[in-house]
Amino acid sequence: MHAIAAYQYETLQVSVTENIATVTINRPEKKNAMSFKVVNELIAAAGHISRDKTLRAVILNGAEGTFCAGIDLGDLNQPKNQAYAFWQLIRPWQSSFQQVCLVWREVPIPVIAVLEGYCIGAGLQLALACDIRVSHPDCKLSIMEAKWGLVTDMGLTQSALGVVRADTLKELAMSARTINAEKGQTLGLITHCSESPLQEAQTLAMEFAERSPDAVLASKRIINAMYQQSGLTLYKEKMWQLKLMLGRNRKFALKKARDASIEFAKRQFH
């Protein structure tokens, strides 16, 4: 049995068919929101996949028709987890929130995200770190962090480079607007729209499996190298997030999400 399938996960379902792994975020009662446990288990799953040289592709999806509705705010707001999140922001290397996305860029086989239902916030950042995104046309997409007075800090400076134009990315990040996948495909966020996204992803995975696994790996590595960013950008993600979390307008953003009449204080940072 493949090690990836034999490993016992609490928040993921993992299977292997014809050397293609399928990793499913399995928290449907939370619309597959990304808890701290999901973060740690996705990182572990990527490690198991990377070490298995018989695998030819991986499909990443969510249970019961939803990819991922962002960070689990209930989990994040627990005092113990807030302290852990602050530590992740101040430590000098990649945070686990960056790693859970960027680790899929390092997996030595194609990674195909299957998007349905909601793909917002952390979910969209995870999807952008995959090699290919196949989505149902009605899937809702959003870089939503600004709605909560925060900034994207899960490796977007690496994963979106070469995928989405800078002006488009700024507009989506600054507005926190929600769009459907058909619009997302026009903007470059989505590779393919399909009424049967999982089936199309499986067909793509089988097509990749027909090629030399070393040639497929080389293709992934050299194309990723075209859009390599300095690690300094990841540091800036973390430092800006820390400033926003400690800033005065963060609390107004949370209130404004419930009451549109709330006004922000004047800009605090330069």
C-alpha positions as a LaTeX table, in Angstrom:
\begin{tabular}{lrrr}
\hline
Residue & $x$ (\AA) & $y$ (\AA) & $z$ (\AA) \\
\hline
Met1 & 0.00 & 0.00 & 0.00 \\
His2 & 1.16 & 3.55 & $-0.69$ \\
Ala3 & 2.38 & 5.31 & 2.46 \\
Ile4 & 0.23 & 8.33 & 1.67 \\
Ala5 & $-2.93$ & 6.19 & 1.72 \\
Ala6 & $-1.90$ & 4.15 & 4.77 \\
Tyr7 & $-1.27$ & 7.18 & 6.97 \\
Gln8 & $-4.15$ & 8.05 & 9.33 \\
Tyr9 & $-5.43$ & 11.61 & 9.00 \\
Glu10 & $-8.14$ & 13.36 & 11.02 \\
Thr11 & $-9.12$ & 16.06 & 8.51 \\
Leu12 & $-8.14$ & 14.56 & 5.16 \\
Gln13 & $-9.27$ & 11.64 & 3.04 \\
Val14 & $-6.48$ & 10.19 & 0.90 \\
Ser15 & $-6.65$ & 7.54 & $-1.79$ \\
Val16 & $-4.44$ & 6.29 & $-4.64$ \\
Thr17 & $-5.78$ & 4.90 & $-7.92$ \\
Glu18 & $-3.46$ & 3.98 & $-10.79$ \\
Asn19 & $-0.62$ & 5.90 & $-9.13$ \\
Ile20 & $-2.67$ & 9.10 & $-8.92$ \\
Ala21 & $-3.24$ & 10.38 & $-5.39$ \\
Thr22 & $-6.39$ & 12.23 & $-4.39$ \\
Val23 & $-6.21$ & 14.37 & $-1.25$ \\
Thr24 & $-9.57$ & 15.62 & 0.01 \\
Ile25 & $-10.03$ & 18.21 & 2.75 \\
Asn26 & $-12.73$ & 16.54 & 4.82 \\
Arg27 & $-14.49$ & 19.07 & 7.04 \\
Pro28 & $-17.79$ & 19.51 & 5.20 \\
Glu29 & $-19.57$ & 20.76 & 8.32 \\
Lys30 & $-17.18$ & 23.76 & 8.20 \\
Lys31 & $-17.22$ & 24.06 & 4.38 \\
Asn32 & $-13.71$ & 22.58 & 4.58 \\
Ala33 & $-12.37$ & 25.68 & 6.31 \\
Met34 & $-8.67$ & 25.40 & 7.06 \\
Ser35 & $-8.09$ & 24.67 & 10.73 \\
Phe36 & $-4.64$ & 24.37 & 12.28 \\
Lys37 & $-5.02$ & 20.59 & 12.05 \\
Val38 & $-5.77$ & 20.83 & 8.32 \\
Val39 & $-2.66$ & 22.99 & 7.84 \\
Asn40 & $-0.43$ & 20.47 & 9.59 \\
Glu41 & $-1.97$ & 17.44 & 7.86 \\
Leu42 & $-1.74$ & 18.98 & 4.37 \\
Ile43 & 1.95 & 19.67 & 4.96 \\
Ala44 & 2.43 & 16.08 & 6.15 \\
Ala45 & 0.52 & 14.68 & 3.16 \\
Ala46 & 2.68 & 16.67 & 0.74 \\
Gly47 & 5.75 & 15.18 & 2.41 \\
His48 & 4.45 & 11.61 & 2.03 \\
Ile49 & 3.60 & 12.25 & $-1.62$ \\
Ser50 & 7.02 & 13.74 & $-2.36$ \\
Arg51 & 8.78 & 10.64 & $-1.02$ \\
Asp52 & 6.71 & 8.18 & $-3.08$ \\
Lys53 & 8.40 & 7.91 & $-6.49$ \\
Thr54 & 5.64 & 5.71 & $-7.90$ \\
Leu55 & 3.05 & 8.49 & $-7.82$ \\
Arg56 & 2.46 & 10.37 & $-11.06$ \\
Ala57 & 0.05 & 13.17 & $-10.09$ \\
Val58 & $-2.03$ & 14.43 & $-7.19$ \\
Ile59 & $-5.55$ & 15.86 & $-7.18$ \\
Leu60 & $-6.42$ & 18.22 & $-4.32$ \\
Asn61 & $-10.10$ & 18.84 & $-3.60$ \\
Gly62 & $-12.70$ & 19.33 & $-0.85$ \\
Ala63 & $-15.44$ & 17.07 & 0.46 \\
Glu64 & $-19.12$ & 17.42 & $-0.47$ \\
Gly65 & $-18.85$ & 20.01 & $-3.21$ \\
Thr66 & $-16.77$ & 22.73 & $-1.54$ \\
Phe67 & $-13.03$ & 23.26 & $-1.93$ \\
Cys68 & $-12.17$ & 25.48 & 1.04 \\
Ala69 & $-14.02$ & 28.43 & 2.60 \\
Gly70 & $-10.87$ & 30.02 & 4.04 \\
Ile71 & $-9.25$ & 29.92 & 7.46 \\
Asp72 & $-11.39$ & 28.51 & 10.26 \\
Leu73 & $-11.82$ & 31.75 & 12.25 \\
Gly74 & $-13.25$ & 29.90 & 15.23 \\
Asp75 & $-10.06$ & 27.84 & 15.43 \\
Leu76 & $-7.83$ & 30.86 & 14.81 \\
Asn77 & $-9.50$ & 32.95 & 17.54 \\
Gln78 & $-8.73$ & 30.47 & 20.31 \\
Pro79 & $-6.12$ & 32.13 & 22.60 \\
Lys80 & $-3.68$ & 29.21 & 22.31 \\
Asn81 & $-3.87$ & 29.29 & 18.53 \\
Gln82 & $-3.58$ & 33.07 & 18.37 \\
Ala83 & $-0.29$ & 32.84 & 20.26 \\
Tyr84 & 0.89 & 30.17 & 17.82 \\
Ala85 & $-0.16$ & 32.36 & 14.85 \\
Phe86 & 1.84 & 35.30 & 16.21 \\
Trp87 & 4.87 & 33.04 & 16.60 \\
Gln88 & 4.51 & 31.95 & 12.99 \\
Leu89 & 4.51 & 35.60 & 11.91 \\
Ile90 & 7.62 & 36.61 & 13.83 \\
Arg91 & 9.83 & 33.57 & 13.22 \\
Pro92 & 12.47 & 34.19 & 10.51 \\
Trp93 & 11.55 & 31.37 & 8.11 \\
Gln94 & 8.34 & 30.37 & 6.28 \\
Ser95 & 5.27 & 30.30 & 8.48 \\
Ser96 & 3.23 & 27.11 & 8.47 \\
Phe97 & 0.48 & 29.13 & 6.74 \\
Gln98 & 2.86 & 29.90 & 3.88 \\
Gln99 & 4.25 & 26.39 & 3.86 \\
Val100 & 0.81 & 24.70 & 3.56 \\
Cys101 & 0.42 & 26.41 & 0.19 \\
Leu102 & 3.96 & 26.62 & $-1.13$ \\
Val103 & 4.82 & 22.99 & $-0.29$ \\
Trp104 & 2.65 & 21.93 & $-3.26$ \\
Arg105 & 4.92 & 23.87 & $-5.62$ \\
Glu106 & 7.79 & 21.66 & $-4.41$ \\
Val107 & 5.95 & 18.32 & $-4.72$ \\
Pro108 & 7.76 & 16.57 & $-7.64$ \\
Ile109 & 4.59 & 15.66 & $-9.55$ \\
Pro110 & 1.75 & 17.73 & $-11.06$ \\
Val111 & $-0.76$ & 19.04 & $-8.52$ \\
Ile112 & $-4.27$ & 19.68 & $-9.83$ \\
Ala113 & $-6.79$ & 21.57 & $-7.69$ \\
Val114 & $-10.48$ & 20.77 & $-8.17$ \\
Leu115 & $-12.59$ & 23.77 & $-7.16$ \\
Glu116 & $-16.27$ & 23.66 & $-6.29$ \\
Gly117 & $-18.59$ & 25.64 & $-4.04$ \\
Tyr118 & $-16.32$ & 28.09 & $-2.27$ \\
Cys119 & $-12.64$ & 28.80 & $-2.83$ \\
Ile120 & $-11.97$ & 31.91 & $-0.78$ \\
Gly121 & $-9.19$ & 33.39 & 1.32 \\
Ala122 & $-6.83$ & 30.61 & 2.36 \\
Gly123 & $-8.60$ & 28.28 & $-0.07$ \\
Leu124 & $-7.76$ & 30.45 & $-3.07$ \\
Gln125 & $-4.17$ & 30.88 & $-1.91$ \\
Leu126 & $-3.87$ & 27.09 & $-1.65$ \\
Ala127 & $-5.37$ & 26.65 & $-5.13$ \\
Leu128 & $-3.01$ & 29.21 & $-6.67$ \\
Ala129 & $-0.03$ & 27.23 & $-5.35$ \\
Cys130 & $-1.20$ & 24.18 & $-7.32$ \\
Asp131 & 0.02 & 23.66 & $-10.88$ \\
Ile132 & $-3.43$ & 23.61 & $-12.48$ \\
Arg133 & $-6.89$ & 24.67 & $-11.30$ \\
Val134 & $-10.01$ & 22.97 & $-12.70$ \\
Ser135 & $-13.21$ & 24.57 & $-11.43$ \\
His136 & $-16.94$ & 24.26 & $-11.67$ \\
Pro137 & $-18.19$ & 27.45 & $-13.39$ \\
Asp138 & $-20.28$ & 28.43 & $-10.35$ \\
Cys139 & $-17.48$ & 28.15 & $-7.80$ \\
Lys140 & $-17.10$ & 31.36 & $-5.77$ \\
Leu141 & $-13.58$ & 32.83 & $-5.62$ \\
Ser142 & $-12.28$ & 35.63 & $-3.44$ \\
Ile143 & $-9.08$ & 37.04 & $-1.98$ \\
Met144 & $-11.13$ & 37.97 & 1.07 \\
Glu145 & $-8.55$ & 39.00 & 3.67 \\
Ala146 & $-9.11$ & 42.76 & 3.27 \\
Lys147 & $-12.71$ & 42.31 & 4.41 \\
Trp148 & $-11.33$ & 41.32 & 7.81 \\
Gly149 & $-8.70$ & 44.07 & 7.87 \\
Leu150 & $-5.89$ & 41.67 & 6.96 \\
Val151 & $-3.60$ & 40.93 & 4.01 \\
Thr152 & $-2.89$ & 37.72 & 2.12 \\
Asp153 & 0.06 & 36.12 & 3.87 \\
Met154 & 0.06 & 32.48 & 2.71 \\
Gly155 & 2.68 & 32.72 & $-0.02$ \\
Leu156 & 0.63 & 34.68 & $-2.57$ \\
Thr157 & 3.72 & 36.69 & $-3.56$ \\
Gln158 & 5.20 & 33.40 & $-4.81$ \\
Ser159 & 2.18 & 31.46 & $-6.06$ \\
Ala160 & 0.35 & 34.21 & $-7.97$ \\
Leu161 & 3.45 & 35.42 & $-9.83$ \\
Gly162 & 3.08 & 34.54 & $-13.49$ \\
Val163 & $-0.51$ & 33.36 & $-12.95$ \\
Val164 & $-2.42$ & 36.63 & $-12.52$ \\
Arg165 & $-1.59$ & 40.13 & $-13.77$ \\
Ala166 & $-0.45$ & 42.50 & $-11.02$ \\
Asp167 & $-3.25$ & 45.01 & $-11.62$ \\
Thr168 & $-5.87$ & 42.26 & $-11.51$ \\
Leu169 & $-4.39$ & 40.84 & $-8.32$ \\
Lys170 & $-4.35$ & 44.28 & $-6.67$ \\
Glu171 & $-7.99$ & 44.89 & $-7.59$ \\
Leu172 & $-9.12$ & 41.54 & $-6.18$ \\
Ala173 & $-7.01$ & 41.85 & $-3.01$ \\
Met174 & $-7.99$ & 45.47 & $-2.30$ \\
Ser175 & $-11.72$ & 44.97 & $-2.94$ \\
Ala176 & $-12.15$ & 41.48 & $-1.42$ \\
Arg177 & $-14.70$ & 41.02 & $-4.22$ \\
Thr178 & $-16.23$ & 37.59 & $-4.81$ \\
Ile179 & $-16.35$ & 36.37 & $-8.42$ \\
Asn180 & $-17.39$ & 33.13 & $-10.08$ \\
Ala181 & $-14.96$ & 30.77 & $-11.77$ \\
Glu182 & $-15.94$ & 31.78 & $-15.29$ \\
Lys183 & $-14.84$ & 35.34 & $-14.48$ \\
Gly184 & $-11.81$ & 33.88 & $-12.71$ \\
Gln185 & $-10.81$ & 32.03 & $-15.86$ \\
Thr186 & $-10.98$ & 35.27 & $-17.84$ \\
Leu187 & $-8.68$ & 36.89 & $-15.27$ \\
Gly188 & $-6.24$ & 33.97 & $-15.22$ \\
Leu189 & $-7.06$ & 32.50 & $-11.81$ \\
Ile190 & $-8.59$ & 29.34 & $-13.29$ \\
Thr191 & $-7.06$ & 26.98 & $-15.87$ \\
His192 & $-10.23$ & 25.14 & $-16.94$ \\
Cys193 & $-13.94$ & 25.47 & $-16.18$ \\
Ser194 & $-15.97$ & 22.27 & $-16.32$ \\
Glu195 & $-19.35$ & 21.04 & $-15.18$ \\
Ser196 & $-17.48$ & 17.90 & $-14.04$ \\
Pro197 & $-14.21$ & 19.30 & $-12.64$ \\
Leu198 & $-13.09$ & 16.15 & $-10.82$ \\
Gln199 & $-13.52$ & 14.04 & $-13.94$ \\
Glu200 & $-11.58$ & 16.55 & $-16.02$ \\
Ala201 & $-8.81$ & 16.65 & $-13.41$ \\
Gln202 & $-8.58$ & 12.84 & $-13.48$ \\
Thr203 & $-8.31$ & 12.91 & $-17.28$ \\
Leu204 & $-5.52$ & 15.48 & $-17.07$ \\
Ala205 & $-3.71$ & 13.44 & $-14.42$ \\
Met206 & $-3.85$ & 10.33 & $-16.60$ \\
Glu207 & $-2.50$ & 12.32 & $-19.55$ \\
Phe208 & 0.46 & 13.49 & $-17.46$ \\
Ala209 & 1.01 & 9.90 & $-16.30$ \\
Glu210 & 1.57 & 8.86 & $-19.92$ \\
Arg211 & 4.76 & 10.97 & $-20.06$ \\
Ser212 & 8.19 & 10.41 & $-18.55$ \\
Pro213 & 7.93 & 11.27 & $-14.84$ \\
Asp214 & 11.34 & 12.92 & $-15.00$ \\
Ala215 & 10.35 & 15.08 & $-17.97$ \\
Val216 & 7.15 & 16.10 & $-16.17$ \\
Leu217 & 9.14 & 17.00 & $-13.05$ \\
Ala218 & 11.68 & 18.97 & $-15.09$ \\
Ser219 & 8.88 & 20.91 & $-16.77$ \\
Lys220 & 7.43 & 21.86 & $-13.39$ \\
Arg221 & 10.79 & 22.88 & $-11.98$ \\
Ile222 & 11.99 & 25.05 & $-14.88$ \\
Ile223 & 8.66 & 26.83 & $-15.37$ \\
Asn224 & 8.43 & 27.56 & $-11.64$ \\
Ala225 & 11.98 & 28.92 & $-11.84$ \\
Met226 & 10.80 & 31.49 & $-14.40$ \\
Tyr227 & 8.76 & 33.10 & $-11.62$ \\
Gln228 & 11.05 & 32.67 & $-8.63$ \\
Gln229 & 10.72 & 35.37 & $-6.00$ \\
Ser230 & 13.14 & 36.36 & $-3.28$ \\
Gly231 & 12.33 & 34.97 & 0.15 \\
Leu232 & 12.13 & 38.61 & 1.25 \\
Thr233 & 8.63 & 38.84 & $-0.21$ \\
Leu234 & 7.44 & 36.11 & 2.17 \\
Tyr235 & 8.95 & 38.05 & 5.07 \\
Lys236 & 7.05 & 41.15 & 3.95 \\
Glu237 & 3.80 & 39.17 & 3.88 \\
Lys238 & 4.32 & 38.21 & 7.49 \\
Met239 & 5.44 & 41.64 & 8.69 \\
Trp240 & 2.49 & 43.42 & 7.08 \\
Gln241 & 0.08 & 40.87 & 8.53 \\
Leu242 & 1.54 & 41.38 & 11.99 \\
Lys243 & 1.21 & 45.17 & 11.67 \\
Leu244 & $-2.41$ & 44.89 & 10.53 \\
Met245 & $-3.34$ & 42.49 & 13.32 \\
Leu246 & $-1.94$ & 44.95 & 15.87 \\
Gly247 & $-3.25$ & 48.05 & 14.08 \\
Arg248 & $-6.30$ & 50.10 & 15.03 \\
Asn249 & $-8.29$ & 49.56 & 11.81 \\
Arg250 & $-8.40$ & 45.77 & 12.24 \\
Lys251 & $-11.16$ & 45.99 & 14.87 \\
Phe252 & $-13.15$ & 48.39 & 12.69 \\
Ala253 & $-12.92$ & 45.94 & 9.77 \\
Leu254 & $-14.44$ & 43.19 & 11.90 \\
Lys255 & $-17.28$ & 45.51 & 12.97 \\
Lys256 & $-17.85$ & 46.76 & 9.41 \\
Ala257 & $-18.32$ & 43.19 & 8.21 \\
Arg258 & $-21.48$ & 43.17 & 10.36 \\
Asp259 & $-22.46$ & 46.84 & 10.09 \\
Ala260 & $-21.73$ & 48.72 & 6.85 \\
Ser261 & $-22.16$ & 52.10 & 8.59 \\
Ile262 & $-18.96$ & 51.63 & 10.60 \\
Glu263 & $-16.18$ & 53.99 & 9.47 \\
Phe264 & $-12.46$ & 53.32 & 9.51 \\
Ala265 & $-9.91$ & 55.46 & 11.32 \\
Lys266 & $-7.43$ & 57.37 & 9.18 \\
Arg267 & $-4.62$ & 55.34 & 7.65 \\
Gln268 & $-2.09$ & 54.34 & 10.30 \\
Phe269 & 0.87 & 53.06 & 8.28 \\
His270 & 3.11 & 54.42 & 5.54 \\
\hline
\end{tabular}
